[in-house]
Amino acid sequence: MLLKGNEALALAAIRYGVDAYYGYPITPQSEIMETLIAQKPWESTGMTVLQAESEVAAINMVYGTAATGRMAMTSSSGPGISLMQNGISYLCGANLPCLIVNVMRGGPGLGTISPSQADYFQATRGGGHGDYRTLVLAPSSVQEMADFVAIAFQWAFRYRNPAMILADGTIGQMMEKVTLPPFQQRLTASEVAKLHTWASTGRREGQQRNIVSSLDLDPAAMELKCLNREQRYQVAIDNDARHQAIHCDDAEILIVAFGSAARICTKTVQLARQQGIRAGLFRPITLWPFPAQALRQAAQHAQHILVVELNAGQMIDDVRLALTTQNNPTTTPNLPNTSNHPNTPTITHYGRLGGVVFTPEEILNHIKNIHTAPPTQTAPPTQTTPPTQTAPSTPPH
Amino acid sequence: MLLYKKPSLLTDTNMHYCPGCSHAVVNKIIAEVLEEMNIGTENIIGVSPVGCGVFIYNYIDIDWVEAAHGRAPAVATGVKRMNPDKLVFTYQGDGEVTAIGTGEVIHACNRGENIAIIFINNAVFGMTNGQMAPTTPLGMKTTTCPDGRDPQLNGYPLPMAQLFADIQGTCYVTRQAVNTYKAVKNTKKAIRRAFDYSLQRKGTSVVEIICACPTNWKMTPVEANKYISDFSVKTFPLGDLKRP
Ligand code: SF4
């Protein structure tokens, strides 16, 4: 079936047996709600689809539905996701599962409706107040827009935490052939009650009441709740980080890119290989947990790491953390240590901003510059060079 | 002869409310009504607020969902849409209903969500030490209008119940109080009606209750209840604004 990314995601949600969608229109993702409504899933699977009065209301409707043990989702783009952050924090605080889809556009502010990856920090650092993370999947094809719905919900319920699909305008709007998942029945009320004993669905005779809440005024009790969350996150870090590696085994120049940027860079790697440049692509599929261990593996022979993003340099922080952190025990009890990398390749960034999308050739030219750069050369003018970036001190070859 | 018994749905937890606070009275009324309706707790889900009413979930022995400040009607929408046959109600203060959560409450009413909204109007922000609320009567002194509420600076008391009555999705809008025995009886009747209408899916019901916050009004409980009879009802007259 030939579908837009946004359409594929919507159809996959119906087929996966999602119970409710709440959303507010915003470009470039309004097709998600429109596709859902056109399908009238309330007549087939019984799914609720409701246009909310704002993103704030939408995320709180998600919270209400999630509190009853049901699969709830919403979708938006940067400005709307910012409005949802308070609700996302409450969802994390109350240990509620849900799916949030962000089809990114350029920002900040009203910005532009063109594709961007500028919400990486917001998605991977939590985004709202308090200690929390969301589980973030970054699709780079229409097929993945469809497939990640199921994965996101499975993880959201496993870890009792919101999951996010972080796409961008390109992935949301482009058309590709896609195989949709098979239809799956929605859970019945008694199945939900049995599976999710924590859910507030009405106290049963003789049982204790359920209170879905993120509040606890006792610091000791609250610390335990926070540590419990961190332990769940650690299980996710250990088990669910995903990536895709293309020609990484012998790569001297390793591109790290996600989502639509990774798609473009796949072509760049092809072109580079044809010209005898040993380039490879490492694509984090989960942005949080970040596939740090796999990246260290993939970067073993790399002399230069080029992080390519449609932003001013955000994921590069995680690449640096993965490749350069020393063994640095954390002082928070029961939290894991970070591990280190024996040798540190040069790490630079290439990005386009404001909705401008680079071409494979543009990245290739940039790689060639790195490839032939004399030892003292500073970053070329097209390169976004955040102030904290280390300029190459040794030649890559 | 048994003259009084504690409602079975009221827990033994000590209430945190100040002496003379109307919240305690309304909490008990809700527990009584739920018990008398006899629909089984498996058919009731409450949505609690942020404010002095936050811990209602510790006092009434039913399933609860604690909402972010002002968002209870959106949360209740998400609960009710999944449980169309169950009684879903919110318990919210005037900070929620008339300030931060106006959007959510108006649109829940406008969609005619089959929920009941219990709206505690005590004219101040109680939990945060008594700042001015949109419902503060003109001339009343609070920490953020120490010289008394001045319409030039702070606008006028917001008559939310009138707005609710004008919205097509609501079926029942009433304003009650709990400062006298008679008022308590009327409030109980109103809450029962609101819950019944919700179960009958007639639309959204709103029960506004003019309440006392003796602590922040800097009055004794008796003075606070008298203030309601003498002054509050001038700004917010009691009675039904809409019936099905
Ligand atoms: S501060 Fe006011 S509203 Fe809050 S518990 Fe005390 S009397 Fe009641």
XYZ file of C-alpha atoms and ligand atoms in Angstrom:
649
model
C 0.000 0.000 0.000
C 1.329 3.451 -0.889
C 0.910 5.778 2.069
C 2.192 8.951 3.689
C 4.059 8.429 6.952
C 1.332 10.175 8.942
C -1.361 8.014 7.336
C 0.555 4.797 7.921
C 0.958 5.654 11.594
C -2.758 6.366 11.984
C -3.837 3.151 10.244
C -1.343 1.123 12.277
C -2.778 2.585 15.489
C -6.295 1.424 14.599
C -4.999 -2.028 13.650
C -2.979 -2.354 16.834
C -6.145 -1.890 18.893
C -5.334 1.517 20.345
C -8.217 2.654 22.565
C -8.128 6.421 22.131
C -6.541 9.260 20.188
C -6.801 12.873 21.334
C -5.214 15.656 19.309
C -5.217 19.235 18.132
C -4.444 20.186 14.533
C -0.943 21.407 13.692
C 1.184 21.149 10.555
C 2.902 18.895 9.511
C 0.937 16.097 11.170
C -2.754 16.924 10.861
C -3.236 13.922 8.529
C -2.898 11.652 11.552
C -6.170 12.816 13.101
C -7.828 13.257 9.695
C -6.913 9.727 8.651
C -8.187 8.337 11.938
C -11.501 10.162 11.644
C -11.947 9.176 7.996
C -11.624 5.530 9.048
C -14.398 5.854 11.684
C -12.666 3.352 13.979
C -15.375 3.812 16.634
C -17.565 1.746 14.311
C -15.009 -1.006 13.767
C -12.651 -1.444 16.726
C -14.444 0.918 19.106
C -11.477 3.309 19.211
C -12.235 6.824 20.434
C -10.940 9.687 18.282
C -11.494 13.141 19.702
C -10.371 16.583 18.562
C -9.408 18.422 21.735
C -9.621 22.169 22.341
C -5.851 22.429 22.799
C -2.716 20.341 23.104
C -2.916 20.878 26.864
C -6.375 19.302 26.943
C -5.307 16.531 24.542
C -2.424 15.329 26.710
C -4.631 15.428 29.806
C -7.290 13.365 28.019
C -4.483 10.932 27.244
C -3.654 10.977 30.968
C -7.258 10.188 31.895
C -7.533 7.312 29.438
C -4.110 5.943 30.398
C -5.159 6.054 34.071
C -7.887 3.536 33.251
C -5.302 1.105 31.833
C -6.173 1.841 28.229
C -3.922 2.546 25.231
C -4.033 6.288 24.594
C -2.112 8.353 22.100
C -1.728 11.883 20.808
C 0.264 13.539 18.074
C 1.515 17.039 17.452
C 4.493 19.072 16.315
C 7.042 21.140 18.261
C 4.892 24.081 19.440
C 2.140 21.698 20.528
C 4.551 19.233 22.122
C 5.956 22.118 24.182
C 2.448 22.791 25.501
C 2.099 19.109 26.372
C 5.260 18.956 28.459
C 3.500 19.566 31.761
C 1.148 16.698 31.015
C 3.990 14.429 29.904
C 5.751 15.078 33.198
C 2.565 14.135 35.081
C 2.208 10.975 32.986
C 5.756 9.979 33.940
C 5.164 10.935 37.564
C 2.011 8.823 37.722
C 3.745 5.930 35.866
C 1.266 5.978 33.009
C 1.880 4.460 29.580
C 0.953 6.277 26.388
C 2.222 7.176 22.938
C 3.127 10.719 21.935
C 4.001 11.393 18.302
C 6.052 14.472 17.439
C 6.313 15.204 13.728
C 8.997 17.855 14.075
C 9.068 21.212 12.331
C 11.690 23.943 12.470
C 11.760 26.279 15.422
C 12.041 27.852 17.919
C 8.759 29.693 18.395
C 6.313 29.433 15.552
C 9.345 28.725 13.375
C 8.534 27.044 10.117
C 6.422 24.126 8.985
C 9.340 22.564 7.094
C 11.092 19.445 8.404
C 13.575 19.716 11.220
C 15.122 17.639 13.988
C 15.384 20.479 16.451
C 13.346 18.778 19.193
C 15.976 16.130 19.939
C 16.906 17.692 23.275
C 13.270 18.149 24.255
C 12.465 14.527 23.440
C 15.511 12.855 24.976
C 16.020 15.000 28.077
C 12.488 14.660 29.318
C 11.283 18.059 28.209
C 9.158 18.992 31.181
C 9.877 19.388 34.890
C 11.323 16.723 37.143
C 13.560 13.673 36.731
C 12.160 11.651 33.882
C 12.747 10.411 30.373
C 10.472 9.323 27.590
C 11.278 6.272 25.455
C 12.025 7.770 22.042
C 11.854 5.958 18.697
C 13.046 7.764 15.561
C 11.558 6.342 12.353
C 13.343 6.902 9.060
C 10.766 5.347 6.747
C 7.018 5.137 6.307
C 7.220 1.449 7.241
C 8.781 2.395 10.558
C 6.049 4.988 11.180
C 3.636 2.041 11.078
C 5.808 -0.502 12.894
C 6.859 1.722 15.779
C 3.295 2.159 17.056
C 3.295 -1.403 18.414
C 6.831 -1.184 19.808
C 6.104 2.143 21.487
C 2.990 0.810 23.241
C 4.718 -2.422 24.278
C 7.518 -0.425 25.877
C 5.166 2.146 27.375
C 3.263 -0.594 29.215
C 6.385 -2.579 30.082
C 8.085 0.439 31.657
C 4.895 2.254 32.726
C 6.127 5.416 31.033
C 5.217 7.485 27.965
C 6.887 6.507 24.707
C 7.464 8.934 21.873
C 7.767 8.546 18.137
C 9.999 11.402 17.036
C 9.492 11.851 13.313
C 9.830 14.951 11.198
C 7.936 16.618 8.383
C 9.796 14.575 5.754
C 8.916 11.184 7.240
C 5.368 12.309 8.014
C 4.619 13.666 4.550
C 6.529 11.423 2.155
C 4.835 8.483 0.428
C 6.255 4.990 0.397
C 5.130 1.420 0.052
C 4.204 0.011 3.395
C 2.890 -3.240 4.833
C 0.428 -2.516 7.612
C 0.312 -4.739 10.692
C -2.604 -7.212 11.004
C -5.772 -6.215 12.867
C -5.759 -6.898 16.568
C -8.759 -6.817 18.908
C -8.910 -4.122 21.566
C -8.744 -5.501 25.081
C -12.022 -6.076 26.891
C -12.781 -4.316 30.184
C -12.147 -7.479 32.185
C -8.856 -8.122 30.362
C -7.724 -4.597 31.195
C -8.733 -5.003 34.846
C -6.819 -8.277 35.076
C -3.715 -7.026 33.269
C -3.459 -3.585 34.834
C -4.380 -3.942 38.480
C -3.087 -0.399 39.088
C -5.670 1.207 36.810
C -8.543 3.309 38.152
C -11.528 1.599 36.577
C -13.803 1.507 39.635
C -12.924 -0.166 42.953
C -14.072 -3.765 43.088
C -15.947 -5.045 46.122
C -13.506 -6.009 48.857
C -10.478 -4.541 47.073
C -8.353 -1.512 47.858
C -8.983 1.618 45.856
C -6.554 2.677 43.169
C -5.262 6.225 43.170
C -3.432 7.282 40.032
C -1.317 10.218 41.151
C 2.142 11.728 40.811
C 1.954 13.370 44.250
C 3.724 12.290 47.441
C 4.626 14.906 50.017
C 6.901 12.536 51.965
C 10.435 13.014 50.553
C 11.573 9.511 51.561
C 8.588 7.899 49.850
C 9.041 10.153 46.828
C 12.718 9.241 46.552
C 11.782 5.553 46.485
C 9.283 6.224 43.720
C 11.895 8.141 41.727
C 14.489 5.404 42.212
C 11.996 2.811 41.111
C 11.533 4.823 37.917
C 15.300 5.058 37.419
C 15.583 1.287 37.796
C 12.968 0.791 35.106
C 14.929 3.177 32.907
C 18.080 1.146 33.525
C 16.329 -2.009 32.306
C 15.353 -0.093 29.158
C 18.931 1.107 28.692
C 20.255 -2.435 29.079
C 17.702 -4.115 26.828
C 15.992 -1.839 24.391
C 18.523 0.491 22.790
C 18.246 -0.043 19.035
C 20.347 1.023 16.097
C 21.100 0.305 12.482
C 24.691 0.021 11.243
C 25.580 0.404 7.567
C 29.214 -0.278 6.528
C 30.410 0.479 10.038
C 32.840 -2.439 10.322
C 35.667 -0.788 8.410
C 34.429 2.801 8.438
C 37.069 5.467 8.864
C 34.510 8.195 8.581
C 31.477 7.301 10.578
C 28.316 9.315 10.064
C 25.878 9.288 12.966
C 22.388 10.408 11.978
C 18.782 9.599 12.854
C 15.385 9.824 11.173
C 15.200 11.571 7.819
C 18.818 12.765 8.105
C 19.885 9.109 8.293
C 17.942 8.365 5.113
C 19.840 11.072 3.272
C 23.140 9.899 4.718
C 22.503 6.317 3.565
C 22.788 7.653 0.036
C 25.885 9.652 0.989
C 27.603 6.497 2.235
C 26.783 4.730 -1.046
C 28.267 7.587 -3.047
C 31.335 7.761 -0.806
C 31.998 4.043 -1.091
C 31.763 4.304 -4.903
C 34.514 6.917 -4.691
C 36.676 4.774 -2.450
C 35.999 6.623 0.791
C 35.449 4.255 3.682
C 32.359 5.835 5.115
C 29.738 4.195 7.300
C 26.441 5.159 8.881
C 25.338 4.544 12.416
C 21.644 5.256 12.892
C 20.279 5.355 16.422
C 16.717 3.998 16.169
C 16.074 4.677 19.817
C 17.215 8.162 20.750
C 16.499 7.379 24.376
C 17.819 4.985 25.463
C 20.715 6.043 23.247
C 22.548 3.037 21.740
C 25.863 4.087 23.297
C 27.351 0.602 23.597
C 26.635 -0.187 19.951
C 28.064 3.155 18.877
C 31.321 2.468 20.724
C 31.484 -0.828 18.847
C 30.721 0.776 15.499
C 33.254 3.546 16.035
C 36.168 1.212 16.704
C 38.018 1.998 13.484
C 36.638 5.459 12.970
C 39.058 8.341 12.828
C 36.346 10.875 12.357
C 32.787 10.881 13.559
C 30.462 13.212 11.698
C 27.150 13.808 13.397
C 24.630 14.939 10.784
C 21.398 16.458 12.023
C 18.717 18.883 10.891
C 19.531 21.085 13.869
C 22.363 23.108 15.341
C 23.962 20.149 17.111
C 21.939 18.212 19.647
C 22.485 14.457 19.293
C 26.206 15.223 19.059
C 26.117 15.603 22.854
C 25.043 11.976 23.230
C 27.635 10.853 20.693
C 30.319 12.640 22.708
C 28.999 11.175 25.940
C 29.026 7.695 24.456
C 32.550 7.982 23.079
C 34.378 10.177 25.527
C 32.986 9.731 29.040
C 35.440 8.435 31.535
C 34.459 5.801 34.012
C 32.624 8.130 36.283
C 30.636 6.554 39.092
C 27.464 8.374 39.847
C 26.786 9.428 43.401
C 23.073 8.748 43.181
C 22.369 5.487 44.990
C 21.402 2.466 42.897
C 22.224 4.136 39.630
C 24.647 2.622 37.135
C 28.083 3.809 36.121
C 28.820 5.074 32.665
C 31.579 3.285 30.814
C 34.413 4.647 28.735
C 35.936 4.353 25.300
C 39.628 3.562 24.830
C 40.435 6.134 22.150
C 38.540 9.181 21.129
C 38.008 9.961 17.463
C 37.426 13.485 16.286
C 33.759 14.370 16.521
C 32.224 17.160 14.460
C 28.767 18.209 13.430
C 27.080 19.091 10.180
C 23.629 20.567 10.297
C 21.096 22.651 8.404
C 18.586 24.733 10.267
C 15.210 26.380 9.910
C 13.631 23.718 7.730
C 16.440 23.545 5.142
C 17.215 19.925 4.252
C 20.679 18.862 3.063
C 21.294 16.627 0.036
C 23.396 13.446 -0.013
C 25.923 15.224 -2.250
C 26.192 18.125 0.174
C 27.172 15.721 2.961
C 29.546 13.931 0.601
C 31.343 17.173 -0.210
C 31.644 17.858 3.474
C 33.131 14.399 4.043
C 35.649 14.994 1.285
C 36.712 18.204 3.026
C 37.293 16.290 6.240
C 39.021 13.530 4.294
C 41.596 15.886 2.839
C 41.711 18.490 5.571
C 45.226 19.574 6.621
C 45.950 19.200 10.354
C 45.394 22.831 11.302
C 42.366 23.554 9.164
C 39.417 24.947 11.012
C 35.846 23.969 10.371
C 34.565 24.823 6.862
C 32.028 27.642 6.639
C 29.025 25.408 5.906
C 29.566 23.519 9.108
C 27.573 24.461 12.167
C 30.159 24.786 14.855
C 28.743 25.008 18.347
C 31.107 26.876 20.682
C 31.854 23.744 22.694
C 32.908 21.743 19.650
C 36.509 20.605 19.518
C 38.204 21.451 16.226
C 40.133 18.574 14.655
C 43.638 18.545 16.144
C 44.961 15.591 14.155
C 44.312 14.740 10.511
C 41.769 11.973 10.035
C 44.215 10.099 7.795
C -32.248 4.360 67.775
C -29.466 5.088 65.284
C -29.384 8.846 64.750
C -26.176 9.181 62.762
C -23.609 6.974 61.160
C -20.500 7.725 59.198
C -20.988 7.086 55.482
C -19.417 3.707 54.649
C -17.400 5.276 51.797
C -15.756 7.838 54.085
C -12.352 6.478 55.176
C -10.958 6.787 58.712
C -8.084 8.977 57.524
C -7.845 12.239 59.464
C -8.839 15.074 57.177
C -6.214 17.778 56.641
C -8.779 20.557 56.230
C -8.713 23.523 58.628
C -11.436 23.770 61.288
C -14.632 25.099 59.740
C -13.534 24.443 56.175
C -16.415 23.673 53.820
C -14.350 21.060 51.948
C -14.883 18.604 54.801
C -18.644 19.096 54.654
C -18.787 18.612 50.892
C -16.509 15.546 51.009
C -18.910 13.958 53.449
C -21.948 14.865 51.354
C -20.360 13.228 48.298
C -19.632 10.067 50.313
C -23.242 10.001 51.525
C -24.686 10.480 48.053
C -22.467 7.779 46.554
C -23.481 5.389 49.303
C -27.181 6.153 48.865
C -26.998 5.713 45.087
C -25.877 2.146 45.750
C -24.425 1.631 42.266
C -21.326 -0.244 43.468
C -17.891 1.349 43.746
C -16.800 -0.504 40.610
C -19.001 1.965 38.751
C -17.514 5.164 40.184
C -14.318 7.011 39.259
C -13.448 10.382 40.775
C -11.014 12.940 39.386
C -9.309 15.011 42.058
C -7.821 18.507 41.706
C -4.760 20.462 42.756
C -5.530 22.805 45.643
C -6.935 22.210 49.108
C -9.168 19.478 47.691
C -6.231 17.412 46.419
C -6.404 14.800 49.161
C -10.085 13.986 48.683
C -8.717 10.704 47.339
C -7.624 9.851 50.859
C -11.113 10.399 52.272
C -13.575 8.761 49.879
C -13.040 5.067 49.291
C -13.384 4.872 45.505
C -10.924 4.768 42.596
C -9.377 8.169 41.852
C -7.327 9.850 39.189
C -5.370 12.865 40.368
C -5.275 15.522 37.633
C -2.866 18.379 36.983
C -4.083 21.811 38.137
C -7.204 22.776 36.210
C -7.115 19.820 33.824
C -9.630 17.607 35.627
C -12.396 18.016 32.989
C -9.966 16.885 30.238
C -8.768 13.997 32.412
C -12.385 13.092 33.211
C -13.126 13.146 29.471
C -10.349 10.604 28.934
C -11.734 8.460 31.779
C -15.394 8.734 30.789
C -14.858 7.980 27.107
C -13.366 4.651 28.152
C -16.075 4.014 30.772
C -19.283 5.424 29.312
C -21.504 3.515 31.750
C -19.701 4.565 34.923
C -20.155 7.627 37.085
C -17.239 9.997 36.484
C -17.040 13.269 38.381
C -14.461 15.969 39.067
C -13.928 17.825 42.330
C -12.370 21.230 41.665
C -11.794 24.584 43.298
C -12.320 28.064 41.906
C -8.636 28.353 40.937
C -9.175 25.385 38.653
C -12.615 26.190 37.271
C -12.371 29.966 36.934
C -8.638 30.556 36.377
C -6.135 28.053 35.016
C -8.631 25.463 33.813
C -11.279 27.617 32.122
C -10.461 26.161 28.708
C -10.849 22.553 29.773
C -14.042 23.070 31.771
C -15.805 25.135 29.105
C -15.002 22.655 26.372
C -15.948 19.621 28.460
C -19.314 21.334 29.035
C -19.546 22.245 25.376
C -18.985 18.657 24.304
C -21.664 17.712 26.779
C -19.369 15.172 28.419
C -21.537 13.029 30.661
C -19.616 13.952 33.775
C -20.482 15.889 36.920
C -18.330 18.817 38.027
C -18.355 19.657 41.735
C -17.055 23.216 41.844
C -15.894 24.494 45.230
C -15.985 28.298 45.188
C -14.399 29.795 48.300
C -13.260 32.990 46.580
C -9.537 32.504 47.275
C -6.572 30.255 46.534
C -6.682 28.347 49.818
C -3.716 26.016 49.557
C -1.219 28.710 48.607
C -2.232 30.977 51.524
C -5.153 32.931 50.222
C -4.313 34.834 47.055
C -7.033 36.509 45.023
C -9.096 34.265 42.751
C -11.189 35.328 39.755
C -14.162 34.709 42.083
C -12.967 37.024 44.877
C -15.799 39.509 45.611
C -15.080 43.205 45.031
C -13.566 44.751 48.136
C -12.446 41.453 49.690
C -8.873 41.573 50.988
C -6.422 38.826 50.006
C -2.614 38.572 49.971
C -2.532 39.700 46.340
C -5.170 42.410 46.718
C -4.340 43.616 50.244
C -6.453 46.754 49.874
C -9.469 44.828 48.688
C -10.272 43.687 45.162
C -10.442 46.704 42.886
C -12.183 46.183 39.524
C -9.871 48.754 37.889
C -6.884 46.572 38.722
C -8.288 43.082 38.969
C -11.538 42.965 37.054
C -14.773 41.511 38.391
C -15.832 38.263 40.050
C -16.204 35.766 37.216
C -19.753 34.358 37.032
C -18.787 30.946 35.624
C -22.085 29.261 36.456
C -23.916 31.720 34.178
C -21.514 30.829 31.355
C -22.059 27.124 31.962
C -25.819 27.592 31.849
C -25.538 29.254 28.420
C -23.569 26.351 26.959
C -25.743 23.843 25.122
C -23.842 20.800 26.338
C -24.735 21.283 29.994
C -27.941 19.765 31.350
C -27.857 20.960 34.945
C -26.175 24.006 36.470
C -26.836 24.990 40.037
C -25.242 27.134 42.741
C -25.521 25.973 46.329
C -23.821 26.473 49.707
C -23.082 24.465 52.855
C -23.112 27.209 55.484
C -26.474 26.228 57.049
C -28.281 22.972 57.684
C -30.797 23.791 54.974
C -28.033 24.673 52.517
C -26.312 21.330 53.207
C -29.543 19.485 52.470
C -29.997 21.374 49.199
C -26.411 20.726 48.174
C -26.865 17.038 48.806
C -29.951 16.995 46.598
C -28.059 18.905 43.891
C -25.099 16.512 43.911
C -27.464 13.546 43.719
C -29.209 15.101 40.720
C -25.906 15.838 39.004
C -24.714 12.252 39.486
C -28.030 10.842 38.284
C -28.026 13.008 35.163
C -24.456 11.901 34.399
C -25.473 8.257 34.549
C -28.520 9.026 32.395
C -26.126 10.701 29.892
C -28.064 13.926 29.790
C -24.917 16.049 29.389
C -22.586 17.883 31.731
C -23.768 18.804 35.224
C -22.125 21.533 37.281
C -22.755 22.008 40.998
C -21.078 25.195 42.206
C -20.883 25.337 45.995
C -20.194 28.635 47.757
C -17.741 27.581 50.433
C -15.952 29.054 53.425
C -12.196 29.291 53.840
C -12.086 30.636 57.413
C -8.285 30.420 57.536
C -7.640 32.747 54.633
C -10.707 34.876 55.194
C -9.246 35.420 58.683
C -12.584 34.642 60.313
C -13.895 32.104 62.769
C -15.895 29.280 61.187
C -19.116 30.883 62.461
C -18.174 34.302 61.080
C -17.228 32.720 57.743
C -20.584 30.961 57.411
C -22.370 34.192 58.291
C -20.288 36.063 55.713
C -21.586 33.668 53.065
C -25.220 34.374 54.000
C -24.677 38.124 54.323
C -22.237 38.895 51.501
C -21.109 36.029 49.231
C -24.622 35.294 47.988
C -24.908 38.896 46.785
C -22.090 38.244 44.302
C -23.126 34.652 43.687
C -26.886 34.169 44.225
C -27.894 30.603 45.086
C -30.292 28.449 43.098
C -30.647 26.467 39.890
C -29.481 28.170 36.704
C -30.429 25.301 34.412
C -32.439 22.106 34.771
C -33.042 19.431 32.141
S -6.979 26.903 53.573
Fe -9.162 27.317 53.392
S -9.896 25.923 51.779
Fe -7.897 25.190 52.452
S -8.330 23.674 54.034
Fe -7.989 25.614 55.092
S -10.025 26.534 55.253
Fe -10.164 24.885 53.755
